[in-house]
PDB file of C-alpha atoms in Angstrom:
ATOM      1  CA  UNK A 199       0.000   0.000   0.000  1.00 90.00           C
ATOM      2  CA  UNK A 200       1.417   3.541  -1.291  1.00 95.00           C
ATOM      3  CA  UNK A 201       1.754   5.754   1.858  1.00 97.00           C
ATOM      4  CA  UNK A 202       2.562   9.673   1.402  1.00 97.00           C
ATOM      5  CA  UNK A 203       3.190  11.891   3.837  1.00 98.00           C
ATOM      6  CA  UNK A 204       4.021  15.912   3.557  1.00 98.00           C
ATOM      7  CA  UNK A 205       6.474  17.553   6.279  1.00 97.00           C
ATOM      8  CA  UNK A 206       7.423  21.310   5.965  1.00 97.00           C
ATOM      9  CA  UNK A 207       6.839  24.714   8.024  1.00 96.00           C
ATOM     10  CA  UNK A 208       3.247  25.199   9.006  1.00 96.00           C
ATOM     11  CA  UNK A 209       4.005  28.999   9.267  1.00 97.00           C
ATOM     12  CA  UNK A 210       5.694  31.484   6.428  1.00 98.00           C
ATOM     13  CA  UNK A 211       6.324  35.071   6.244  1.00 97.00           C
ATOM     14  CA  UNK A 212       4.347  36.927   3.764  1.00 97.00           C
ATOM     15  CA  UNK A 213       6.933  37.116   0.541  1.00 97.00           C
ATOM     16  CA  UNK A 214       8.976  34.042   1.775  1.00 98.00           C
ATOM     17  CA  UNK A 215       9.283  31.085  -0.176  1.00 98.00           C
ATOM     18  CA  UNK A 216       6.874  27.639   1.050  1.00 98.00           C
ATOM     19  CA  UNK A 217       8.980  24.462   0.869  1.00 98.00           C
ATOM     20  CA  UNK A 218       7.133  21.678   1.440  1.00 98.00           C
ATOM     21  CA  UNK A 219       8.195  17.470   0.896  1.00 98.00           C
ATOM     22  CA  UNK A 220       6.283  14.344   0.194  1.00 98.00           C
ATOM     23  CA  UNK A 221       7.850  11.029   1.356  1.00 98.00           C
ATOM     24  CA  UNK A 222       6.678   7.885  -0.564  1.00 97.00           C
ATOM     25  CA  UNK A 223       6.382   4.813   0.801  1.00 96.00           C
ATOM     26  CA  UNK A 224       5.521   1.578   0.010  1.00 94.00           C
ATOM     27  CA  UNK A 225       6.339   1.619  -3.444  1.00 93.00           C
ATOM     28  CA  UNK A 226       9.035   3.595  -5.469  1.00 93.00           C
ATOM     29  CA  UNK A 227       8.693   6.897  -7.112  1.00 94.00           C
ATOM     30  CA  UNK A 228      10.087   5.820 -10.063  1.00 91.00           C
ATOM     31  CA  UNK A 229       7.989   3.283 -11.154  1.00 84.00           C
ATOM     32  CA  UNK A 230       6.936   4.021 -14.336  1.00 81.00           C
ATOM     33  CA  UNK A 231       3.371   5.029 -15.199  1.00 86.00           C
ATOM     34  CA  UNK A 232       3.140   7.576 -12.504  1.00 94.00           C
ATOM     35  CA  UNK A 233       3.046  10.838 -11.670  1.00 95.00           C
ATOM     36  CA  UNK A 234       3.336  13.197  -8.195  1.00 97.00           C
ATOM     37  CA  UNK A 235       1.207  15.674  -7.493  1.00 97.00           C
ATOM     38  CA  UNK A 236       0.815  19.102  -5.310  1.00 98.00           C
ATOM     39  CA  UNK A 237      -2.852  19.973  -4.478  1.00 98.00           C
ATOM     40  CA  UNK A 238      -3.736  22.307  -2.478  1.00 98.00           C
ATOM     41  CA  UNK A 239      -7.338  23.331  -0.753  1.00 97.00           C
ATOM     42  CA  UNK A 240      -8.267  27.000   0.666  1.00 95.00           C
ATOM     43  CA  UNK A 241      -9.541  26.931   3.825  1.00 93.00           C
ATOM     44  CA  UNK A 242     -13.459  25.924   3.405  1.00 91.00           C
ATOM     45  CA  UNK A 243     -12.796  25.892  -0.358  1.00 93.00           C
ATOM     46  CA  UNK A 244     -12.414  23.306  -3.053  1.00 94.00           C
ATOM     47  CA  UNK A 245      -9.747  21.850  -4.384  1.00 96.00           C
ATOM     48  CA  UNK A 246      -6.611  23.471  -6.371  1.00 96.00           C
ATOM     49  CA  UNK A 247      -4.015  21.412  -8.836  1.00 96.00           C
ATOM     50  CA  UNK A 248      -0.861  23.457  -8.384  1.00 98.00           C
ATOM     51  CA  UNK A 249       1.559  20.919 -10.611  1.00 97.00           C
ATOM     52  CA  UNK A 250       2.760  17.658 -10.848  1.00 97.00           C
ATOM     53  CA  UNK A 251       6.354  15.948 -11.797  1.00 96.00           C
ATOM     54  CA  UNK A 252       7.753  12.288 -13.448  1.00 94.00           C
ATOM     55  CA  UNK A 253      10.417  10.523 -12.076  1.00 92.00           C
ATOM     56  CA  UNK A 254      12.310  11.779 -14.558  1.00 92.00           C
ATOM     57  CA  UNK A 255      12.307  15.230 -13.352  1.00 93.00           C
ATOM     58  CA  UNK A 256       9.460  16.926 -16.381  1.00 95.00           C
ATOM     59  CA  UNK A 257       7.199  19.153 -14.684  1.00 97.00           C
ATOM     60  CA  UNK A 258       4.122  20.595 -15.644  1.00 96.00           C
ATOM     61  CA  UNK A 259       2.127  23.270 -13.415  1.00 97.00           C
ATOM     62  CA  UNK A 260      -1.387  25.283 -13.683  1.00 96.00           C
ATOM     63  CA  UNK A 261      -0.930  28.215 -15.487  1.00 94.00           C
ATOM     64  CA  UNK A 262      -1.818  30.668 -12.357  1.00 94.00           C
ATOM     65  CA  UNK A 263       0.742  29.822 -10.121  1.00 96.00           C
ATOM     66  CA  UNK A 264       3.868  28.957 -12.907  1.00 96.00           C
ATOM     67  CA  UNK A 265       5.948  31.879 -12.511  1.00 97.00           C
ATOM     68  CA  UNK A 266       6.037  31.181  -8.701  1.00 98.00           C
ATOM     69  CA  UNK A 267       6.375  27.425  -8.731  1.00 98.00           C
ATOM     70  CA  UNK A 268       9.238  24.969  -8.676  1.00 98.00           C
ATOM     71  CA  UNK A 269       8.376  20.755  -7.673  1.00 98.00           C
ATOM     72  CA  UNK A 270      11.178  18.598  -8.000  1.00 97.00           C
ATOM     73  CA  UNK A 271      12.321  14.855  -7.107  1.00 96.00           C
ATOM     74  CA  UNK A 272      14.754  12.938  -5.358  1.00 96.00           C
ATOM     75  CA  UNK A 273      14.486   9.885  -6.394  1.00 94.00           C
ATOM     76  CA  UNK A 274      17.309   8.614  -4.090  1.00 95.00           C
ATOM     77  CA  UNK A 275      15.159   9.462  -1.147  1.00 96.00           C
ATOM     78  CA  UNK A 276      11.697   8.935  -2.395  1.00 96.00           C
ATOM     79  CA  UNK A 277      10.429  11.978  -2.019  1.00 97.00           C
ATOM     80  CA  UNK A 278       9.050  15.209  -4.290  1.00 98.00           C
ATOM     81  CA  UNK A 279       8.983  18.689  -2.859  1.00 98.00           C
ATOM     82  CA  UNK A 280       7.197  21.902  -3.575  1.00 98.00           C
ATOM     83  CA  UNK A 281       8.729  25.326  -3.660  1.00 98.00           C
ATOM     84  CA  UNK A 282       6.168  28.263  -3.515  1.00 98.00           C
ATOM     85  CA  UNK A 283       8.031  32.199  -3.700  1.00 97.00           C
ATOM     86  CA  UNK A 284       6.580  35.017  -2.832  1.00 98.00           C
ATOM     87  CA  UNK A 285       3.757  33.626  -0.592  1.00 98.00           C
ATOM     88  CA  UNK A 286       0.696  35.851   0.501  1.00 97.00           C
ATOM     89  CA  UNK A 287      -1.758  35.411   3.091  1.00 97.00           C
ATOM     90  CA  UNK A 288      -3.894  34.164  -0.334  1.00 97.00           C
ATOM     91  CA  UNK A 289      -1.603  30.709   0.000  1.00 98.00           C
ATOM     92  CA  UNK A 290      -2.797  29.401   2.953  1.00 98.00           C
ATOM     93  CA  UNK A 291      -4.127  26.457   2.430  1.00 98.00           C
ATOM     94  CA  UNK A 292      -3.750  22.839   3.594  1.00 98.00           C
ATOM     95  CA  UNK A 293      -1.683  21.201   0.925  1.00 98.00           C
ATOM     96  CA  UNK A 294      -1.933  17.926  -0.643  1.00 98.00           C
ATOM     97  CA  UNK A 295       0.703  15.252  -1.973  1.00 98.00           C
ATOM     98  CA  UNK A 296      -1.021  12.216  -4.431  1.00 98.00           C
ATOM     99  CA  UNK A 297       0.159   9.804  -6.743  1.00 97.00           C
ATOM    100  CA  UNK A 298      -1.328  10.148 -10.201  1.00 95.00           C
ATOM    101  CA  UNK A 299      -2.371   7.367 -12.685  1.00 88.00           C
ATOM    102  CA  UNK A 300      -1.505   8.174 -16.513  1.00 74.00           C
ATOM    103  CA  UNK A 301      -5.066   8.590 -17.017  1.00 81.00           C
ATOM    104  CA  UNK A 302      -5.144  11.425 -14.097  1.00 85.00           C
ATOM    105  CA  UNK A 303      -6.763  10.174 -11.613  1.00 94.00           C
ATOM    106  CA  UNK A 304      -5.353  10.345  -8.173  1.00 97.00           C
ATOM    107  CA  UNK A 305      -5.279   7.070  -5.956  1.00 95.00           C
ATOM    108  CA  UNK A 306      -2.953   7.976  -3.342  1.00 96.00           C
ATOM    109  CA  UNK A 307      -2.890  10.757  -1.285  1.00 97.00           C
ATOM    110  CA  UNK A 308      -1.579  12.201   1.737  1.00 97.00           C
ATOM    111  CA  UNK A 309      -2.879  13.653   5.123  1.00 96.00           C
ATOM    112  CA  UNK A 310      -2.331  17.399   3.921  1.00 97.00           C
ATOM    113  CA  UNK A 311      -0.534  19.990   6.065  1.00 98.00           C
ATOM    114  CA  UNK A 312      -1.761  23.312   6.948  1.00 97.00           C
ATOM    115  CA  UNK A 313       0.103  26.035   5.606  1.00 98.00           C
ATOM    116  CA  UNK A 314      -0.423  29.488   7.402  1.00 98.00           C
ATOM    117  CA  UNK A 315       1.427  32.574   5.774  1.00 98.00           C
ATOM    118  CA  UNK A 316       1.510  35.043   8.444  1.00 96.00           C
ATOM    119  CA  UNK A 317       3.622  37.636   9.642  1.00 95.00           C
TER     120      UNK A 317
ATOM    121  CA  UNK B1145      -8.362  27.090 -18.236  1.00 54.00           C
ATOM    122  CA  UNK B1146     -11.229  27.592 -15.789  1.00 64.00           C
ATOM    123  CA  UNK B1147     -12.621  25.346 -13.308  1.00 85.00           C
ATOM    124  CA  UNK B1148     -14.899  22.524 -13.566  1.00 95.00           C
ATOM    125  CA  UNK B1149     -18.871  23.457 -12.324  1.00 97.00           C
ATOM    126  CA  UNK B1150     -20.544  21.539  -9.940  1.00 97.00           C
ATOM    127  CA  UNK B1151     -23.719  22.504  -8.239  1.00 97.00           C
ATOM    128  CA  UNK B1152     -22.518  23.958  -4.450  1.00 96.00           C
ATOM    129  CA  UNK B1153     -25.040  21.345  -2.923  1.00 97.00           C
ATOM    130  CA  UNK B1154     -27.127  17.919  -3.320  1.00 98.00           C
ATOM    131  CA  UNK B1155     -29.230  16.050  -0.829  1.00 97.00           C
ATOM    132  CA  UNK B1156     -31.683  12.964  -0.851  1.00 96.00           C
ATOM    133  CA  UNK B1157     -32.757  10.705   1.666  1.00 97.00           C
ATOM    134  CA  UNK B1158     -31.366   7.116   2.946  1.00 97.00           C
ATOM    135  CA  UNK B1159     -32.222   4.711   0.174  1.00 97.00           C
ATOM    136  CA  UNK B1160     -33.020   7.503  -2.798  1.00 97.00           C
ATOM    137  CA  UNK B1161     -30.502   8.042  -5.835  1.00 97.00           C
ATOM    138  CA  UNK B1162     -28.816  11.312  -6.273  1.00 98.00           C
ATOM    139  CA  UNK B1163     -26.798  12.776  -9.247  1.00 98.00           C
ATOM    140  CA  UNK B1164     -24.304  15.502  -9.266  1.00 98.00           C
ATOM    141  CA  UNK B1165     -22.925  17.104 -12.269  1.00 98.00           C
ATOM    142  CA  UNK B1166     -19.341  18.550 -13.623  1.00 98.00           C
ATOM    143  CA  UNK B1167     -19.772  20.716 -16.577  1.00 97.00           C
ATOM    144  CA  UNK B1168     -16.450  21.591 -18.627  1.00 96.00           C
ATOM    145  CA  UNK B1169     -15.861  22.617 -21.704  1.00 93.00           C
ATOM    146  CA  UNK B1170     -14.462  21.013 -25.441  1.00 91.00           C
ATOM    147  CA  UNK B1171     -10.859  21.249 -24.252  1.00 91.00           C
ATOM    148  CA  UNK B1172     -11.380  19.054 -21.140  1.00 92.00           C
ATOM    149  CA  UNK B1173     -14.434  17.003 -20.124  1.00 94.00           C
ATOM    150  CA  UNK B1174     -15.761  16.889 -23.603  1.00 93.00           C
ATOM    151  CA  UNK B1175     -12.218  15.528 -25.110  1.00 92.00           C
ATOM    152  CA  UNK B1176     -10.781  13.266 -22.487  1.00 91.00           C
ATOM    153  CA  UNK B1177     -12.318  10.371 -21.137  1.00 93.00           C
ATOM    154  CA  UNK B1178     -10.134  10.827 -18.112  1.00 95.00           C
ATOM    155  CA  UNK B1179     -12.720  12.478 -15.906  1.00 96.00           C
ATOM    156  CA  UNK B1180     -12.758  11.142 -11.477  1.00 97.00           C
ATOM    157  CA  UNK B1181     -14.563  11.833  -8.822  1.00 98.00           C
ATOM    158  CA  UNK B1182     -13.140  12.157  -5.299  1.00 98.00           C
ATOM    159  CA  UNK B1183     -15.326  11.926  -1.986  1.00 98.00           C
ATOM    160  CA  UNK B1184     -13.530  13.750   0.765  1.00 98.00           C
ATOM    161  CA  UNK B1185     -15.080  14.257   4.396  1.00 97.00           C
ATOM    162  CA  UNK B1186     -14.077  16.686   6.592  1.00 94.00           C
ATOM    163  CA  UNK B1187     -10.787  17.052   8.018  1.00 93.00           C
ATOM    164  CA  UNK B1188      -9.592  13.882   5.465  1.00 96.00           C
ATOM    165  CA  UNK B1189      -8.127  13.235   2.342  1.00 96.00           C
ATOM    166  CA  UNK B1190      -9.850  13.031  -0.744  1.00 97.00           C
ATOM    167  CA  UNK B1191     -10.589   9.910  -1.457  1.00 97.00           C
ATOM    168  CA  UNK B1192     -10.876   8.151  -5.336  1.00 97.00           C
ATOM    169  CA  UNK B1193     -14.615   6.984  -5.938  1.00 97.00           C
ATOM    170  CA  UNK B1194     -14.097   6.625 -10.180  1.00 97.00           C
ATOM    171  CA  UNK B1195     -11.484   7.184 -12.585  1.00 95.00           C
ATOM    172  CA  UNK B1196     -12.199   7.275 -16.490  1.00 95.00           C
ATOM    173  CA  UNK B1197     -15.585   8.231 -16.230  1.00 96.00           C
ATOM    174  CA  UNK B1198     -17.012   5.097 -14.695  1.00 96.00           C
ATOM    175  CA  UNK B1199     -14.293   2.931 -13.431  1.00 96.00           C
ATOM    176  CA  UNK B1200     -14.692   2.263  -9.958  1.00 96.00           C
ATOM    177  CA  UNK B1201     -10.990   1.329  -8.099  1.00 94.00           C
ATOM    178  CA  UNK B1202     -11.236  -1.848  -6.005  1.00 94.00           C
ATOM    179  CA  UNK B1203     -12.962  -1.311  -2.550  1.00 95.00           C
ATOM    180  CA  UNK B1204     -15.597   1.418  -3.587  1.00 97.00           C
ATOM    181  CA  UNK B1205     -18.790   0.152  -3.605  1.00 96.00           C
ATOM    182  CA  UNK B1206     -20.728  -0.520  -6.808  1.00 96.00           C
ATOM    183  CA  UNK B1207     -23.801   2.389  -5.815  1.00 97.00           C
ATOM    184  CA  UNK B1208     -21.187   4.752  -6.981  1.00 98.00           C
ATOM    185  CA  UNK B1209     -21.326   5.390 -10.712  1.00 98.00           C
ATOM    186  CA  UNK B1210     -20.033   7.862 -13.421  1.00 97.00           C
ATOM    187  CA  UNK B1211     -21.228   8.800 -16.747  1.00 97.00           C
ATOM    188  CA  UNK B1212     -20.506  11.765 -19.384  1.00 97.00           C
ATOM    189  CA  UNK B1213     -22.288  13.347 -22.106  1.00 97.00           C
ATOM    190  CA  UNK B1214     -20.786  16.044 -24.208  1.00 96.00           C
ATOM    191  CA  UNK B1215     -18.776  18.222 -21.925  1.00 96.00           C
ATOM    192  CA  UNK B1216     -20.701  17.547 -18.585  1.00 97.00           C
ATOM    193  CA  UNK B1217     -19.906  13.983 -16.222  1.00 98.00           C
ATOM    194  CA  UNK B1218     -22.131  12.993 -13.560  1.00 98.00           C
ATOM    195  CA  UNK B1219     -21.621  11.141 -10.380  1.00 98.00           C
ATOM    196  CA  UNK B1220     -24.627   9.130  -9.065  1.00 98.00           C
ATOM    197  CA  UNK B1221     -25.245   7.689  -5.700  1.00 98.00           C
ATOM    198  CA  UNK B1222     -27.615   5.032  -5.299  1.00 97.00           C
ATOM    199  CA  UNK B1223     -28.961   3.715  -2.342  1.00 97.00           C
ATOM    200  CA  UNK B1224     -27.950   6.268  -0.619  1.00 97.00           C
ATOM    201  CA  UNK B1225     -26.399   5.592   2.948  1.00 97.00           C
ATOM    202  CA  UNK B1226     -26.035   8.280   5.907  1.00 97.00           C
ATOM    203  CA  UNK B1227     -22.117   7.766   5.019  1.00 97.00           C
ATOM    204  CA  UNK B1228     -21.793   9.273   2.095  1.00 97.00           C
ATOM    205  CA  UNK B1229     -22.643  12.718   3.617  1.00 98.00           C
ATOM    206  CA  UNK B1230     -19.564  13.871   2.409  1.00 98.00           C
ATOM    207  CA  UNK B1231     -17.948  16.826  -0.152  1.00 98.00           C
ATOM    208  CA  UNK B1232     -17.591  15.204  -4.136  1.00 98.00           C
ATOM    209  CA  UNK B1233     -15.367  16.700  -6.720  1.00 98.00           C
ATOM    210  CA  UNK B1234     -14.634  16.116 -10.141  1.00 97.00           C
ATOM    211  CA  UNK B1235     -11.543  16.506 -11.979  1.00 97.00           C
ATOM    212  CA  UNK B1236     -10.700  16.384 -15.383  1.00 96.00           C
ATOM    213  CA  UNK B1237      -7.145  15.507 -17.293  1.00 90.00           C
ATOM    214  CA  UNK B1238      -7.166  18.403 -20.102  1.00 87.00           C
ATOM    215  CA  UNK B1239      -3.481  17.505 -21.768  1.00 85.00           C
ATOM    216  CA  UNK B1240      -0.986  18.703 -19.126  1.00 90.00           C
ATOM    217  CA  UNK B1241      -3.130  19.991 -17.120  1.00 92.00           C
ATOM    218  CA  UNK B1242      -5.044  18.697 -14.239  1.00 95.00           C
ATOM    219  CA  UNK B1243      -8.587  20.480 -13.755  1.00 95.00           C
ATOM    220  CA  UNK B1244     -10.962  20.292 -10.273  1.00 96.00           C
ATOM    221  CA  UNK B1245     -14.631  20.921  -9.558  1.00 96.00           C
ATOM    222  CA  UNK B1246     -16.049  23.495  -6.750  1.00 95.00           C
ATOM    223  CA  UNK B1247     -17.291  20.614  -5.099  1.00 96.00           C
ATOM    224  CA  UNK B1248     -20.201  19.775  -4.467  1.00 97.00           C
ATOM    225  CA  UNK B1249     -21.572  19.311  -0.696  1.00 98.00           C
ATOM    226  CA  UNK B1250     -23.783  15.911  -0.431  1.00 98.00           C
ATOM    227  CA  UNK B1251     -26.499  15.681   2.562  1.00 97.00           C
ATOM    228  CA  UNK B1252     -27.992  12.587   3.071  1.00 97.00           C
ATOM    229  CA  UNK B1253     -31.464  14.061   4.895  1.00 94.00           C
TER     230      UNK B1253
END
């Protein structure tokens, strides 16, 4: 059974970058067929698809948030991590790690962690 | 791209059927047959209820179902049960990019 779990900062100054990382477990991230996702959901709100990477390192991300997103791998480690620059008080949100199928669909996911940006 | 639509709320009572739709457009729902559903309850993670319009991933019970016309999918819930009170939201692969419903709040009266 594919486990992920997201560790980071829960708090972030306003204009500081959010780092968060996903540990996989329970299977490798570089199986092939896969992709890793970042999600994230506003307080009360619904959810957001910020971007998602291969084990090979391509990246795609929604067009809103490009210029301020990075998500990378480590395949050494198992893990994926999300960099977010130049946060506002408009990024907090509890935020998501999930395994996606090649057909999109997301069958893994993690907890979430609550982000706060906050001065 | 914009999001997916979903109506903000459903209800229906133990036992009755109820349908929620996701309307998108030609570039997402309409083109790819790679539309899910996700039930998440509060303070959880979403969890997958179909993939591919209608697939249903081991372990979720078969009074879930998906369809799609056009560029709208539904979800329906038959038989409903007093667990399913939950929040549903679509999601649509559009070529690179991953698209998500409002969601849409389920009561089971």
């Amino acid at each position: 059974q594919v486990q992920l779990q997201e560790s980071g900062p829960g708090l972030v100054k306003p204009s500081q970058t959010l780092s968060l990382t996903c540990t996989v477990s329970g299977g490798s991230i570089s199986s092939g067929g896969y992709f890793w996702s970042w999600i994230r959901q506003h307080p009360g709100k619904g959810l957001e698809w910020i971007g998602y990477i291969y084990f090979s390192g391509t990246a795609y991300y929604t067009p809103s948030l490009k210029s301020r997103v990075t998500i990378s791998v480590d395949t050494s480690k198992n893990q994926f991590s999300l960099r977010l620059s130049s946060v506002t008080a408009a990024d907090t949100a509890v935020y998501h790690c999930a395994r996606g199928g090649g057909v999109g669909a997301h069958d893994f996911w993690g907890q979430g962690t609550l982000v706060t940006v906050s001065s | 791209q914009s999001a997916l639509t979903q109506p903000p709320s459903a209800s229906g009572s133990p036992g009755q059927s109820v349908t929620i739709s996701c309307t998108g457009s030609s570039t997402d729902v309409g083109t790819y047959n790679y539309v899910s559903w996700y039930q998440q309850h509060p303070g959880k993670a979403p969890k997958l209820m179909i993939s591919e319009v209608s697939k249903r991933p081991s372990g979720v019970p078969d009074r879930f179902s998906g369809s799609k016309s056009g560029n709208t999918a539904s979800l329906t819930v038959s038989g409903l049960q007093a667990e399913d009170e939950a929040d549903y939201y679509c999601s649509s692969f559009a070529g690179t990019n991953i698209l998500f419903g409002g969601g849409t709040k389920l009561t089971v009266l």
